[in-house]
């Protein structure tokens, strides 16, 4: 029995699971699952496991702004349970899943843009600082 | 960095705008504008809690004749910032093939000190000696920023006392323990004149006279006398002040934060796009972790596994011409 996984054969395993459960998926857990909400049209619930407000708020705010999305909201039902429930309703021309994916893609590209923008501005700032201090400053 | 001059015509279509006002060894101050509050806040949260760094996680104490208890010292050791450059090539111990830890997933540091003189002796971070078996020669070295070159104080020894221990530094994120936080603090503010009334300032007679103006107060128009409250106004300019704990340059905290957030979103796209092989599921307990899961995500620049988004412009969700148009996920319309 204990030879199944020599790394976790005794008590530390419990500590492990408790410690990591905020960001490590458990056995067979899926990062995201979609459940169609039958009581509303064109509506789905997305359950994000091991995620928090970082993604929940970001996605729900951007879904609200997206075209063809009628409703988007999220909740973290309990602060000790790392799960985000995100409900999305669309106008029917696209599925909630399509709306979700395109919002994710938009955010990835916006973040990429922000990163490039930051690098560009950083180079400018460092260049300007060098000019100001005759190259002697350490920028502290 | 080349950009499309056509896209410059319409600043709104450019996406977030960044302005760096200060950049040094310890801190970077920048303004993020043309973005949502949710966007700025997610970036802040990710920089605080989810950038992988390295910190001492296991301590084997061989000898401790100091006045301090073993666990007290172990805790102090954990909080010492270690150089995290190259941490992306270090495996998480839970994903590594080894039994407990090895040079692919940890850095060993030793501390051996004895007070042989007549005076009280300080044992500092510089006395931690990393072993040479590590993936690069800077990863895991204690950060020393003080002028005396001592590093953070771990403990003090009276004459005759000694300490001997071995530390295992592992990779982790601050969500698990704050010792893995790359940032000492992240300043985050918006709306310096409180035009949006997101905060309710406490005051005795006059909040204007009693509260010092923000450092960024000059950057934005103060409200006009008798100006009506704008119910439609939203926060648009965010002022970040990212201070590093020393483990990585502050500039890198921002780029890494962006990368981590992109990776999270990319994982969701991947999960939802192809039902067939849901192989990527985010970080997972070791029973599932395939050794090198990590490496694949850390690539050059801001390309994600979902395609190259080097094109300057992005389009709205309805546009369908995201940089992901070419990916296998682009045309997935078919879930039932």
Coordinates of C-alpha atoms in Angstrom, one line a residue:
Chain A
X1 CA 0.0 0.0 0.0
X2 CA 2.6 2.5 1.1
X3 CA 4.7 1.7 -2.0
X4 CA 2.2 3.4 -4.3
X5 CA 3.8 6.7 -3.8
X6 CA 6.9 6.7 -1.7
X7 CA 6.8 10.5 -1.6
X8 CA 3.6 10.5 0.5
X9 CA 3.5 7.6 2.7
X10 CA 2.5 9.0 6.1
X11 CA 1.3 12.0 8.0
X12 CA 2.8 14.8 5.8
X13 CA 0.4 13.9 3.1
X14 CA -2.4 15.4 5.1
X15 CA -0.5 18.6 5.7
X16 CA 0.3 18.6 2.0
X17 CA -3.3 18.4 0.9
X18 CA -4.4 21.1 3.2
X19 CA -1.6 23.4 2.3
X20 CA -1.9 23.1 -1.4
X21 CA -5.6 23.0 -1.9
X22 CA -5.8 26.7 -2.8
X23 CA -4.0 26.2 -6.1
X24 CA -3.4 22.5 -6.8
X25 CA -6.1 20.5 -8.4
X26 CA -6.9 17.2 -6.7
X27 CA -7.2 13.8 -8.3
X28 CA -9.3 13.9 -11.4
X29 CA -10.4 17.4 -10.8
X30 CA -10.9 19.5 -13.8
X31 CA -9.8 23.2 -13.9
X32 CA -13.1 24.3 -15.5
X33 CA -16.4 22.7 -16.1
X34 CA -19.4 24.0 -17.9
X35 CA -22.9 23.3 -16.8
X36 CA -25.8 24.5 -18.9
X37 CA -28.4 26.3 -16.9
X38 CA -31.7 24.9 -18.1
X39 CA -33.9 27.5 -16.4
X40 CA -32.5 30.3 -18.4
X41 CA -31.9 30.5 -22.2
X42 CA -28.3 30.6 -23.5
X43 CA -26.9 30.4 -20.1
X44 CA -24.1 28.4 -18.6
X45 CA -22.4 28.2 -15.2
X46 CA -18.6 27.8 -15.3
X47 CA -17.0 26.3 -12.3
X48 CA -13.3 27.2 -11.9
X49 CA -11.5 25.0 -9.5
X50 CA -8.6 26.3 -7.5
X51 CA -9.1 29.8 -8.6
X52 CA -10.1 33.0 -6.8
X53 CA -11.2 36.6 -7.3
X54 CA -8.1 37.1 -9.5
X55 CA -9.8 35.3 -12.4
X56 CA -13.4 35.5 -11.3
X57 CA -13.6 39.3 -11.1
X58 CA -11.4 39.8 -14.2
X59 CA -13.5 37.4 -16.4
X60 CA -16.9 38.5 -15.1
X61 CA -16.1 42.2 -15.6
X62 CA -14.8 41.7 -19.1
X63 CA -17.7 39.4 -20.0
X64 CA -20.1 42.1 -19.0
X65 CA -18.4 44.4 -21.4
X66 CA -18.4 41.8 -24.3
X67 CA -20.8 42.0 -27.2
X68 CA -23.7 39.6 -27.2
X69 CA -23.3 38.8 -23.5
X70 CA -26.4 39.7 -21.5
X71 CA -25.4 38.7 -18.1
X72 CA -22.2 37.7 -16.3
X73 CA -21.4 37.4 -12.6
X74 CA -19.2 35.4 -10.4
X75 CA -19.1 34.3 -6.8
X76 CA -16.6 32.7 -4.5
X77 CA -19.1 30.9 -2.3
X78 CA -16.8 30.4 0.7
X79 CA -13.4 32.0 1.3
X80 CA -11.9 28.7 2.4
X81 CA -13.1 26.9 -0.8
X82 CA -11.0 27.7 -3.8
X83 CA -13.8 27.7 -6.3
X84 CA -15.2 30.3 -8.6
X85 CA -18.7 30.0 -10.0
X86 CA -19.2 32.2 -13.1
X87 CA -22.5 32.5 -14.8
X88 CA -22.7 33.8 -18.3
X89 CA -25.8 34.4 -20.4
X90 CA -25.7 35.4 -24.0
X91 CA -28.2 36.7 -26.5
X92 CA -28.2 33.4 -28.4
X93 CA -26.0 34.4 -31.4
X94 CA -23.0 32.8 -29.7
X95 CA -22.9 30.3 -26.9
X96 CA -21.7 31.2 -23.4
X97 CA -18.7 29.0 -24.0
X98 CA -17.7 31.0 -27.1
X99 CA -18.2 34.2 -25.2
X100 CA -16.0 32.9 -22.4
X101 CA -13.2 31.8 -24.7
X102 CA -13.2 35.0 -26.7
X103 CA -13.0 37.0 -23.5
X104 CA -10.1 34.9 -22.3
X105 CA -8.3 35.4 -25.7
X106 CA -9.0 39.1 -25.5
X107 CA -7.5 39.3 -22.1
X108 CA -4.4 37.2 -23.0
X109 CA -3.7 39.6 -25.9
X110 CA -4.4 42.7 -23.7
X111 CA -2.0 41.4 -21.2
X112 CA 0.6 40.7 -23.9
X113 CA 0.1 44.2 -25.1
X114 CA 0.5 45.5 -21.6
X115 CA 3.7 43.6 -21.2
X116 CA 5.2 44.9 -24.5
X117 CA 4.1 48.4 -23.6
X118 CA 5.8 48.1 -20.2
X119 CA 9.0 46.9 -21.7
X120 CA 9.0 49.8 -24.2
X121 CA 8.3 52.3 -21.5
X122 CA 10.8 50.8 -19.2
X123 CA 13.5 51.1 -21.8
X124 CA 12.6 54.8 -22.3
X125 CA 12.7 55.4 -18.6
X126 CA 16.0 53.8 -18.2
X127 CA 17.3 55.8 -21.1
X128 CA 16.0 59.0 -19.7
X129 CA 17.5 58.2 -16.3
X130 CA 20.9 57.6 -17.8
X131 CA 20.7 61.0 -19.5
X132 CA 19.7 62.8 -16.3
X133 CA 22.4 61.4 -14.2
X134 CA 25.2 61.2 -16.8
X135 CA 25.0 57.4 -16.6
X136 CA 26.3 57.4 -13.0
X137 CA 23.0 56.9 -11.2
X138 CA 22.0 53.5 -10.0
X139 CA 18.4 54.4 -10.2
X140 CA 17.7 53.8 -6.5
Chain B
X1 CA 9.7 46.5 -30.6
X2 CA 7.9 47.3 -33.8
X3 CA 4.3 48.5 -33.8
X4 CA 1.8 49.1 -36.5
X5 CA 1.5 52.8 -37.3
X6 CA -2.1 52.3 -38.3
X7 CA -3.0 51.1 -34.9
X8 CA -1.7 54.3 -33.4
X9 CA -4.5 56.4 -34.9
X10 CA -7.0 55.3 -32.4
X11 CA -5.7 55.2 -28.8
X12 CA -8.7 53.3 -27.6
X13 CA -8.0 50.4 -29.8
X14 CA -4.5 50.1 -28.4
X15 CA -5.5 48.5 -25.2
X16 CA -3.8 49.3 -21.9
X17 CA -1.2 52.1 -21.8
X18 CA 1.7 52.0 -19.5
X19 CA 3.9 54.9 -18.3
X20 CA 6.9 54.2 -16.1
X21 CA 7.7 57.0 -13.8
X22 CA 10.5 55.4 -11.8
X23 CA 12.6 52.4 -12.3
X24 CA 15.3 51.3 -10.0
X25 CA 16.8 48.3 -8.3
X26 CA 14.3 48.2 -5.5
X27 CA 11.1 49.6 -7.0
X28 CA 9.3 50.4 -10.2
X29 CA 6.5 53.0 -10.3
X30 CA 4.2 52.9 -13.3
X31 CA 0.8 54.1 -14.4
X32 CA -1.6 51.7 -16.1
X33 CA -4.3 53.5 -18.0
X34 CA -7.0 52.6 -20.5
X35 CA -7.7 49.5 -18.5
X36 CA -10.5 48.2 -16.2
X37 CA -10.2 48.2 -12.5
X38 CA -10.6 44.4 -12.6
X39 CA -7.6 44.1 -15.0
X40 CA -5.4 46.3 -12.8
X41 CA -6.4 44.5 -9.7
X42 CA -5.9 41.0 -11.2
X43 CA -2.4 42.0 -12.2
X44 CA -1.8 43.3 -8.7
X45 CA -3.1 40.1 -7.1
X46 CA -1.1 37.9 -9.4
X47 CA 2.1 39.8 -8.7
X48 CA 1.5 39.5 -5.0
X49 CA 0.7 35.9 -4.7
X50 CA 1.3 33.7 -7.8
X51 CA 4.8 34.4 -9.2
X52 CA 7.1 31.4 -8.5
X53 CA 10.2 32.1 -6.5
X54 CA 12.5 30.1 -4.3
X55 CA 12.6 30.0 -0.5
X56 CA 13.9 27.8 2.3
X57 CA 11.3 25.1 3.0
X58 CA 13.1 22.3 4.8
X59 CA 15.6 22.8 7.6
X60 CA 17.7 20.0 9.1
X61 CA 19.2 21.2 12.3
X62 CA 22.3 19.2 13.4
X63 CA 23.4 21.4 16.2
X64 CA 21.8 24.3 17.9
X65 CA 23.2 25.7 21.2
X66 CA 21.8 29.1 20.7
X67 CA 19.1 30.6 22.9
X68 CA 16.6 30.3 20.0
X69 CA 14.4 27.3 19.4
X70 CA 14.9 25.2 16.3
X71 CA 11.5 26.1 14.8
X72 CA 12.0 29.7 15.5
X73 CA 15.3 29.7 13.5
X74 CA 13.7 27.6 10.8
X75 CA 11.0 30.2 10.4
X76 CA 13.5 33.0 10.2
X77 CA 15.4 31.1 7.5
X78 CA 12.3 30.6 5.5
X79 CA 11.8 34.3 5.3
X80 CA 15.2 35.1 3.9
X81 CA 14.9 36.3 0.3
X82 CA 16.9 34.1 -2.1
X83 CA 17.8 34.9 -5.7
X84 CA 15.1 33.6 -7.9
X85 CA 16.8 34.1 -11.3
X86 CA 16.4 30.9 -13.2
X87 CA 13.6 29.7 -11.0
X88 CA 11.6 29.0 -14.1
X89 CA 14.0 26.1 -14.9
X90 CA 13.6 24.7 -11.4
X91 CA 11.0 22.0 -11.0
X92 CA 8.4 22.1 -8.3
X93 CA 9.4 19.4 -5.8
X94 CA 6.0 17.8 -6.1
X95 CA 6.5 17.4 -9.9
X96 CA 10.0 16.1 -9.7
X97 CA 10.9 12.4 -10.2
X98 CA 13.1 12.3 -7.1
X99 CA 12.1 10.9 -3.8
X100 CA 12.1 14.0 -1.7
X101 CA 14.3 16.6 -3.3
X102 CA 17.2 16.8 -5.7
X103 CA 19.2 19.5 -7.5
X104 CA 16.5 19.7 -10.2
X105 CA 13.9 20.8 -7.7
X106 CA 15.8 22.4 -4.8
X107 CA 18.9 24.2 -3.7
X108 CA 20.8 23.2 -0.6
X109 CA 22.2 25.8 1.7
X110 CA 24.4 25.1 4.7
X111 CA 24.9 27.2 7.8
X112 CA 27.7 26.4 10.2
X113 CA 28.8 29.0 12.7
X114 CA 30.5 29.0 16.1
X115 CA 31.3 32.0 18.2
X116 CA 34.9 31.6 19.1
X117 CA 35.6 35.2 20.1
X118 CA 34.7 37.1 23.3
X119 CA 31.9 39.1 21.8
X120 CA 28.4 38.4 20.6
X121 CA 28.5 37.3 17.0
X122 CA 25.8 37.9 14.4
X123 CA 25.0 35.2 11.9
X124 CA 23.6 36.7 8.8
X125 CA 22.2 35.6 5.4
X126 CA 25.7 35.8 3.8
X127 CA 26.8 32.9 6.1
X128 CA 24.3 30.7 4.3
X129 CA 26.4 28.8 1.8
X130 CA 24.6 27.4 -1.3
X131 CA 26.0 24.1 -2.5
X132 CA 27.5 24.1 -6.0
X133 CA 25.0 21.5 -7.3
X134 CA 22.3 23.8 -8.6
X135 CA 20.9 24.6 -12.0
X136 CA 22.7 27.9 -12.2
X137 CA 25.2 29.6 -9.9
X138 CA 22.9 32.5 -8.8
X139 CA 19.7 30.6 -8.1
X140 CA 19.1 30.3 -4.4
X141 CA 21.9 32.7 -3.3
X142 CA 20.9 34.8 -0.3
X143 CA 20.1 38.4 -1.3
X144 CA 22.4 40.9 0.2
X145 CA 21.6 44.5 -0.3
X146 CA 22.9 46.3 2.8
X147 CA 26.1 48.3 2.6
X148 CA 28.0 46.1 5.0
X149 CA 27.3 43.1 2.8
X150 CA 25.9 41.0 5.6
X151 CA 22.4 40.3 4.5
X152 CA 19.5 39.8 6.8
X153 CA 20.3 38.9 10.4
X154 CA 19.3 35.3 11.3
X155 CA 20.5 35.0 14.9
X156 CA 23.2 36.0 17.3
X157 CA 25.7 33.7 19.1
X158 CA 27.2 34.2 22.5
X159 CA 30.8 33.0 23.1
X160 CA 30.9 29.3 22.8
X161 CA 27.5 28.9 21.1
X162 CA 27.2 27.3 17.7
X163 CA 24.7 26.5 15.0
X164 CA 24.9 23.9 12.3
X165 CA 22.2 23.2 9.9
X166 CA 21.2 22.4 6.3
X167 CA 18.4 24.1 4.4
X168 CA 16.6 22.9 1.4
X169 CA 15.2 25.8 -0.7
X170 CA 12.3 24.9 -2.9
X171 CA 10.2 26.6 -5.5
X172 CA 6.8 27.8 -4.6
X173 CA 4.2 30.6 -4.8
X174 CA 3.1 33.1 -2.2
X175 CA -0.4 31.7 -2.2
X176 CA 1.1 28.8 -0.2
X177 CA 3.3 30.9 2.1
X178 CA 4.2 34.6 2.0
X179 CA 7.9 33.7 2.1
X180 CA 7.6 33.0 -1.7
X181 CA 6.4 36.5 -2.4
X182 CA 8.7 38.3 -4.9
X183 CA 7.3 41.7 -3.8
X184 CA 7.9 43.3 -0.5
X185 CA 4.9 45.5 -1.2
X186 CA 2.8 46.7 -4.1
X187 CA 1.4 50.2 -3.9
X188 CA -1.8 50.4 -5.8
X189 CA -3.9 53.5 -6.1
X190 CA -6.3 55.3 -8.4
X191 CA -8.5 58.4 -8.4
X192 CA -6.2 60.6 -6.2
X193 CA -8.9 63.2 -5.7
X194 CA -11.5 60.6 -4.7
X195 CA -13.8 61.8 -7.4
X196 CA -15.4 58.4 -7.6
X197 CA -16.1 58.4 -3.9
X198 CA -14.7 54.9 -3.6
X199 CA -13.3 55.9 -0.2
X200 CA -15.0 57.8 2.5
X201 CA -12.4 59.9 4.1
X202 CA -12.5 60.4 7.9
X203 CA -12.2 64.0 8.9
X204 CA -12.8 66.5 11.8
X205 CA -13.5 69.7 9.9
X206 CA -12.3 69.5 6.3
X207 CA -10.9 66.3 4.6
X208 CA -9.0 68.4 2.1
X209 CA -7.0 70.1 4.8
X210 CA -6.5 67.1 6.9
X211 CA -5.5 64.5 4.3
X212 CA -2.2 65.0 2.5
X213 CA -2.6 65.0 -1.2
X214 CA -1.5 61.8 -3.0
X215 CA 1.8 61.7 -4.8
X216 CA -0.3 61.4 -8.0
X217 CA -2.7 64.3 -7.2
X218 CA -1.0 66.6 -9.8
X219 CA -1.4 64.0 -12.5
X220 CA -5.1 64.3 -12.6
X221 CA -7.5 67.2 -12.7
X222 CA -8.8 68.2 -9.3
X223 CA -12.6 68.3 -9.1
X224 CA -14.2 71.7 -9.9
X225 CA -15.9 73.6 -7.1
X226 CA -19.5 72.5 -7.0
X227 CA -19.0 69.9 -9.7
X228 CA -21.9 67.4 -9.8
X229 CA -21.0 63.7 -9.1
X230 CA -20.5 61.8 -12.2
X231 CA -22.4 58.5 -11.8
X232 CA -21.0 57.0 -15.0
X233 CA -17.3 57.6 -14.2
X234 CA -15.1 54.6 -13.8
X235 CA -11.6 54.2 -12.6
X236 CA -9.3 54.4 -15.6
X237 CA -5.8 55.3 -14.4
X238 CA -4.0 53.1 -11.9
X239 CA -0.7 53.9 -10.1
X240 CA 1.4 50.9 -9.2
X241 CA 4.5 51.0 -7.0
X242 CA 6.1 47.5 -7.1
X243 CA 8.8 47.0 -4.5
X244 CA 10.9 43.9 -4.6
X245 CA 11.9 41.8 -1.7
X246 CA 15.2 41.3 -3.5
X247 CA 14.5 37.9 -5.0
X248 CA 14.0 39.3 -8.5
X249 CA 14.3 42.7 -10.1
X250 CA 11.1 44.7 -9.7
X251 CA 10.7 45.0 -13.5
X252 CA 10.7 41.3 -13.7
X253 CA 7.9 41.0 -11.1
X254 CA 5.7 42.9 -13.5
X255 CA 6.6 40.9 -16.6
X256 CA 6.3 37.6 -14.7
X257 CA 3.0 38.6 -13.2
X258 CA 1.6 39.3 -16.7
X259 CA 3.0 35.9 -17.8
X260 CA 1.4 34.0 -14.9
X261 CA -2.0 35.6 -15.6
X262 CA -1.7 34.9 -19.3
X263 CA -0.9 31.3 -18.5
X264 CA -3.9 30.9 -16.3
X265 CA -6.2 32.3 -19.0
X266 CA -4.5 30.2 -21.7
X267 CA -5.2 27.1 -19.5
X268 CA -8.9 28.0 -19.5
X269 CA -9.0 28.5 -23.2
X270 CA -7.3 25.2 -23.7
X271 CA -9.6 23.4 -21.4
X272 CA -12.7 24.7 -22.9
X273 CA -11.6 24.6 -26.6
X274 CA -10.8 21.0 -27.1
X275 CA -12.9 18.5 -25.3
X276 CA -10.9 15.6 -26.6
X277 CA -7.6 15.7 -24.7
X278 CA -8.0 17.8 -21.6
X279 CA -4.4 17.2 -20.7
X280 CA -3.7 20.6 -19.4
X281 CA -5.5 21.1 -16.1
X282 CA -3.3 23.6 -14.4
X283 CA -1.0 22.7 -11.5
X284 CA -2.0 19.4 -10.0
X285 CA -1.1 17.1 -7.2
X286 CA 2.1 15.0 -7.8
X287 CA 0.1 11.9 -8.6
X288 CA -0.8 13.6 -11.8
X289 CA 2.1 16.0 -12.4
X290 CA 4.1 15.1 -15.4
X291 CA 7.6 16.3 -14.7
X292 CA 8.2 19.1 -17.1
X293 CA 4.7 20.6 -17.3
X294 CA 6.2 23.9 -16.3
X295 CA 8.8 24.3 -18.9
X296 CA 6.3 24.4 -21.8
X297 CA 4.7 27.6 -20.6
X298 CA 7.7 29.6 -20.0
X299 CA 8.7 30.8 -23.4
X300 CA 10.2 33.8 -24.8
X301 CA 8.4 37.1 -24.7
X302 CA 4.7 37.1 -24.5
X303 CA 3.9 34.3 -26.8
X304 CA 1.6 31.8 -25.1
X305 CA 1.1 28.3 -26.3
X306 CA -2.0 29.6 -27.9
X307 CA -0.3 31.4 -30.7
X308 CA 1.8 34.4 -31.3
X309 CA 0.2 37.6 -30.3
X310 CA 3.0 39.8 -31.5
X311 CA 0.6 41.7 -33.7
X312 CA 0.1 45.2 -32.4
X313 CA -3.6 45.4 -32.4
X314 CA -6.3 43.3 -30.9
X315 CA -9.9 43.3 -31.7
X316 CA -13.0 43.0 -29.6
X317 CA -14.5 39.7 -28.7
X318 CA -16.9 39.9 -31.6
X319 CA -14.2 40.6 -34.1
X320 CA -12.9 37.1 -34.4
X321 CA -9.5 38.3 -35.6
X322 CA -7.7 37.8 -32.4
X323 CA -4.1 36.6 -32.7
X324 CA -5.5 33.2 -32.1
X325 CA -7.3 32.9 -35.4
X326 CA -4.7 30.4 -36.6
X327 CA -4.8 28.1 -33.6
X328 CA -6.6 24.8 -33.5
X329 CA -9.0 26.4 -31.1
X330 CA -9.9 29.3 -33.4
X331 CA -12.9 27.8 -35.0
X332 CA -14.4 25.8 -32.2
X333 CA -18.0 26.4 -32.4
X334 CA -19.1 22.9 -31.8
X335 CA -19.9 22.0 -28.3
X336 CA -23.2 20.3 -28.8

